[in-house]
Tab-separated table of C-alpha atoms in Angstrom:
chain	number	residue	atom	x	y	z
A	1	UNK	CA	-16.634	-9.163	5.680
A	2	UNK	CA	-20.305	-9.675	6.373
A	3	UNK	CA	-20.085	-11.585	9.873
A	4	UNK	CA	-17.380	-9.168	11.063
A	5	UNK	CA	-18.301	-6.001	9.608
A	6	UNK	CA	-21.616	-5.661	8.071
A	7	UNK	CA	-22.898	-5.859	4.537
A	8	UNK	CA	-21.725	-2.813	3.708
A	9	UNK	CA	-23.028	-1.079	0.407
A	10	UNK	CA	-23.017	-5.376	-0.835
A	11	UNK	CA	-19.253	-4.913	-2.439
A	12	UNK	CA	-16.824	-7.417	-1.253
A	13	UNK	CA	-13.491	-7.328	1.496
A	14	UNK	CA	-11.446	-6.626	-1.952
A	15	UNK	CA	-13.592	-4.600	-3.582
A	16	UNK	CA	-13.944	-2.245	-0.399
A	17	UNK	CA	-9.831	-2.436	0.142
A	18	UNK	CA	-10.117	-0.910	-3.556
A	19	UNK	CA	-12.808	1.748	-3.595
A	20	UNK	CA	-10.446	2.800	-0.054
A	21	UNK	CA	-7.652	2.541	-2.257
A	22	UNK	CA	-9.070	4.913	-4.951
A	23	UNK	CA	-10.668	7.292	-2.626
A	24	UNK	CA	-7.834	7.840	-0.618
A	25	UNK	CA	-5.788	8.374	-3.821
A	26	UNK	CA	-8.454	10.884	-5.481
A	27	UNK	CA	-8.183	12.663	-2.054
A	28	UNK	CA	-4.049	12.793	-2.225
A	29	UNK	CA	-4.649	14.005	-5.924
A	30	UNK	CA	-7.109	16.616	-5.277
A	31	UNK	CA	-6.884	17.088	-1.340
A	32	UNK	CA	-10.885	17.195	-1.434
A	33	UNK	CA	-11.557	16.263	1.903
A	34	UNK	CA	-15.712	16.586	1.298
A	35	UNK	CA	-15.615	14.147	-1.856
A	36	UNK	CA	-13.669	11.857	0.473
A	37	UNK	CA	-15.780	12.035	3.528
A	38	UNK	CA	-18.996	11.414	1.350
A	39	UNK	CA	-17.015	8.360	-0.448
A	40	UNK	CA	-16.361	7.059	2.708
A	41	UNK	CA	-20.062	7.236	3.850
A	42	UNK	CA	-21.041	6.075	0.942
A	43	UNK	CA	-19.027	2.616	1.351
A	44	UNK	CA	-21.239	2.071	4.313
A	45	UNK	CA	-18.997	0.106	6.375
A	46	UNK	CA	-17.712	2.067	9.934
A	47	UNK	CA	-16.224	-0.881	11.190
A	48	UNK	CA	-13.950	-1.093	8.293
A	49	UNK	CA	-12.866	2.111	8.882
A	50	UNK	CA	-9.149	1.365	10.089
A	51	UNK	CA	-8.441	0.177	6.242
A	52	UNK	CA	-8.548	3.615	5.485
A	53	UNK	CA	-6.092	4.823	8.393
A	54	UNK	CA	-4.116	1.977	7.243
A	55	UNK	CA	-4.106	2.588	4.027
A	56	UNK	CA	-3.718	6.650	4.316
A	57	UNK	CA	-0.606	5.673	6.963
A	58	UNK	CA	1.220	3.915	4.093
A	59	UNK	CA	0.837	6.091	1.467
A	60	UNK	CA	2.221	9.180	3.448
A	61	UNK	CA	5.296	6.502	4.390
A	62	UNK	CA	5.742	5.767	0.618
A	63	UNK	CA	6.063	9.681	-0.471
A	64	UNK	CA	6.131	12.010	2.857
A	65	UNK	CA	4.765	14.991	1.243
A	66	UNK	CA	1.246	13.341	1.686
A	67	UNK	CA	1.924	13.546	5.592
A	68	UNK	CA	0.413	16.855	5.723
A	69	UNK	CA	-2.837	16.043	3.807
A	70	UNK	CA	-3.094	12.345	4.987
A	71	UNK	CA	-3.208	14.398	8.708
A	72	UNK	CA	-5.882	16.467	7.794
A	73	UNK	CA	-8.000	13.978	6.013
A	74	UNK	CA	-7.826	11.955	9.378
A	75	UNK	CA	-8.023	15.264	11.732
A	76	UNK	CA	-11.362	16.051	9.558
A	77	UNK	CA	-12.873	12.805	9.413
A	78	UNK	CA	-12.147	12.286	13.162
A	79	UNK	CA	-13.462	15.760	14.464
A	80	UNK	CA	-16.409	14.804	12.104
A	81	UNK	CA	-17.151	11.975	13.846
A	82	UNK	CA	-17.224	9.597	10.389
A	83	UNK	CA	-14.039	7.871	11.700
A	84	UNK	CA	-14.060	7.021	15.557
A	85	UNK	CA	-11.161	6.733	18.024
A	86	UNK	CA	-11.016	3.163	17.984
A	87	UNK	CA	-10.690	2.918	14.145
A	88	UNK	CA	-8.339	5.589	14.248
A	89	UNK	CA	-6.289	3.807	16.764
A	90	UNK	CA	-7.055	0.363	15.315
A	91	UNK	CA	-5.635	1.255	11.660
A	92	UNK	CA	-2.472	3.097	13.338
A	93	UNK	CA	-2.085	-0.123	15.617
A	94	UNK	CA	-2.203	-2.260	12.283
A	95	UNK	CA	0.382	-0.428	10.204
A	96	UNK	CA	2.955	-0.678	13.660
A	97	UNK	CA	2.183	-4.273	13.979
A	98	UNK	CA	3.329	-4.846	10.233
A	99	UNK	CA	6.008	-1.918	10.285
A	100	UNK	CA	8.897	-4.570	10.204
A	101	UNK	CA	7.769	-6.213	7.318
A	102	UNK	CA	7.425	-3.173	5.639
A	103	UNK	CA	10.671	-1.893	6.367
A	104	UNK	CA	12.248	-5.058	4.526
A	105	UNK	CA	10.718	-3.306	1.552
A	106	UNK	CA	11.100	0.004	2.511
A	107	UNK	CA	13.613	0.376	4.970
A	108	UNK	CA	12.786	4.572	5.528
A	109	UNK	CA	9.261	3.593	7.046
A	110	UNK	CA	9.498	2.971	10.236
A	111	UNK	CA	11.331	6.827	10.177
A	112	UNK	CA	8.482	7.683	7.838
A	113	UNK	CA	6.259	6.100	10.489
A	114	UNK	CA	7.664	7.774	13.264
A	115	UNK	CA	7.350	10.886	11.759
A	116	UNK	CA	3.617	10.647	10.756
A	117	UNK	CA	2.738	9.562	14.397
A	118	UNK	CA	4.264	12.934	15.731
A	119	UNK	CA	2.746	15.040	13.361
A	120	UNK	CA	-0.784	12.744	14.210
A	121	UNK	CA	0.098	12.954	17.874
A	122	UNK	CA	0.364	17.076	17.787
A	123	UNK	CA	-2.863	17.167	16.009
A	124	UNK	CA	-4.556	15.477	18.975
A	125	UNK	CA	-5.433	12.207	16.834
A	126	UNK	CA	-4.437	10.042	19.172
A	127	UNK	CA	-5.055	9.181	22.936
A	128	UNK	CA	-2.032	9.508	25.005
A	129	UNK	CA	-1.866	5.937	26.403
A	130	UNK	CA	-1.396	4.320	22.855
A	131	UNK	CA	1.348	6.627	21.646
A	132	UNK	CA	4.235	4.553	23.499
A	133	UNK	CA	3.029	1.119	22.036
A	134	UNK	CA	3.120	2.807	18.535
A	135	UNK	CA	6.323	4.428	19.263
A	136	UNK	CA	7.801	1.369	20.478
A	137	UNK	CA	7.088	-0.646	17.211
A	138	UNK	CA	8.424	2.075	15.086
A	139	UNK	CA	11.692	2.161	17.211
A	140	UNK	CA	11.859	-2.049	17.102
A	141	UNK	CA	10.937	-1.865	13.389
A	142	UNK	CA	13.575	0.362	12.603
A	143	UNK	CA	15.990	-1.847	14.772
A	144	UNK	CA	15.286	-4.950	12.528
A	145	UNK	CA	15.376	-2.626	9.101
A	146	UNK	CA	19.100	-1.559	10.162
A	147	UNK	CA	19.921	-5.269	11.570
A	148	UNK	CA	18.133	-7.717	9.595
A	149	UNK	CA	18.619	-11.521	10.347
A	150	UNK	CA	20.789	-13.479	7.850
A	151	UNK	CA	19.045	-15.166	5.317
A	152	UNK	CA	18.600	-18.828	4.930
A	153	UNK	CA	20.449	-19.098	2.184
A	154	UNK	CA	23.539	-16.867	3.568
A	155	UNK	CA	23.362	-18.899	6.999
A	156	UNK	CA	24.049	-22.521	5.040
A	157	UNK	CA	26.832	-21.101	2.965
A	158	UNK	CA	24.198	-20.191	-0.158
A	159	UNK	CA	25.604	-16.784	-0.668
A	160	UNK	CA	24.444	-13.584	-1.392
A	161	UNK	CA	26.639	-10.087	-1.562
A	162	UNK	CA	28.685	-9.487	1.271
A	163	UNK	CA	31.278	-6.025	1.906
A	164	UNK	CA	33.963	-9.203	1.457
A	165	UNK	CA	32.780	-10.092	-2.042
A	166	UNK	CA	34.880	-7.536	-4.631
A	167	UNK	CA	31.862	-4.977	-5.549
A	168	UNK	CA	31.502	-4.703	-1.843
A	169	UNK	CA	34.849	-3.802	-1.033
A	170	UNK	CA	35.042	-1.578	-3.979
A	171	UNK	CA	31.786	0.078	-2.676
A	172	UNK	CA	33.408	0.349	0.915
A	173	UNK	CA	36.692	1.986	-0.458
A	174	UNK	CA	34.638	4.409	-2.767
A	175	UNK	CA	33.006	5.418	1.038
C-alpha cells in the first residue's frame, strides 16, 4: 500500500480495508455522516478512497435499506470534496467489474446494483459517460446470475441437482 498509495496513518492494506469496514458500518448504524467523514480523514489515505465506495456499494447490495444512507454518505463526502470523482468512479467501476462473481453468491446484486447506480446517478454522483459501462456490467452480471455455466463436475457426468432428479420434479410440480 505504500508504493501505490501512500503511508497512510502507518496501518497496513488490511488493517485500512478494516478500519473502512468499521467506519462504514458505525455510519450504517448511526447514519453519522460527520464521525464518518472525520474517520475517513483520519485514515489519511485519498487514494484509497474507492475501498470505501466499494465497500459502501456492497453493503447497500447485501440489505437495500442502506441504499438511501450509503447515497448520502457518498453525496456528502463527494460535495465535500474528501472523496473525488475518480475514487468515486473508481470504487463503482470495481464493484461492476466483480458484480458476476458476486452474483454467484448473491444472485439479487446485480438488481441490487442496478438499483443503487440509479439512485447514485439521480443524485448527480456520477459523470454521464461512465453510467453505460456500469450499466452494462450490471445487465451482463445479471445475465450470468440467471444463466450460469455448468459446473465441472455436472459437465463430466459428476452430478449435482437437476429439475430431472425427484426433489426437482417434486419442486417443479409444487410450482
Amino acid at each position: 500500500m505504500l508504493r501505490c498509495w501512500g503511508a497512510g496513518a502507518g496501518q497496513s492494506h488490511a488493517e485500512t480495508k478494516e478500519r473502512i469496514a468499521k467506519l462504514l458500518s458505525e455510519y450504517l448504524d448511526s447514519r453519522d455522516a460527520a464521525e464518518a467523514s472525520r474517520c475517513l480523514r483520519s485514515l489519511a489515505v485519498p487514494f484509497f478512497h474507492h475501498e470505501l465506495v466499494k465497500q459502501a456499494l456492497h453493503a447497500a447490495m447485501e440489505n437495500p435499506a442502506h441504499t438511501d444512507a450509503v447515497i448520502t454518505l457518498l453525496k456528502r463526502l463527494s460535495e465535500s470534496c474528501e472523496v473525488n470523482s475518480s475514487q468515486l468512479a473508481k470504487g463503482f467501476q470495481r464493484t461492476a467489474a466483480n458484480l458476476a462473481d458476486t452474483a454467484l453468491d448473491s444472485p439479487t446484486a446485480p438488481d441490487a446494483y442496478s438499483s443503487i447506480l440509479a439512485a447514485a446517478a439521480a443524485a448527480g454522483l456520477l459523470e454521464a459517460e461512465l453510467l453505460p459501462e456500469l450499466r452494462s456490467n450490471a445487465a451482463a452480471a445479471a445475465g450470468a446470475a440467471e444463466h450460469p455455466a455448468p459446473s465441472a463436475a455436472a459437465n463430466a457426468g459428476g452430478g449435482g441437482g437437476s429439475a430431472a432428479s425427484p426433489s426437482g420434479a417434486a419442486a417443479a410440480a409444487a410450482a
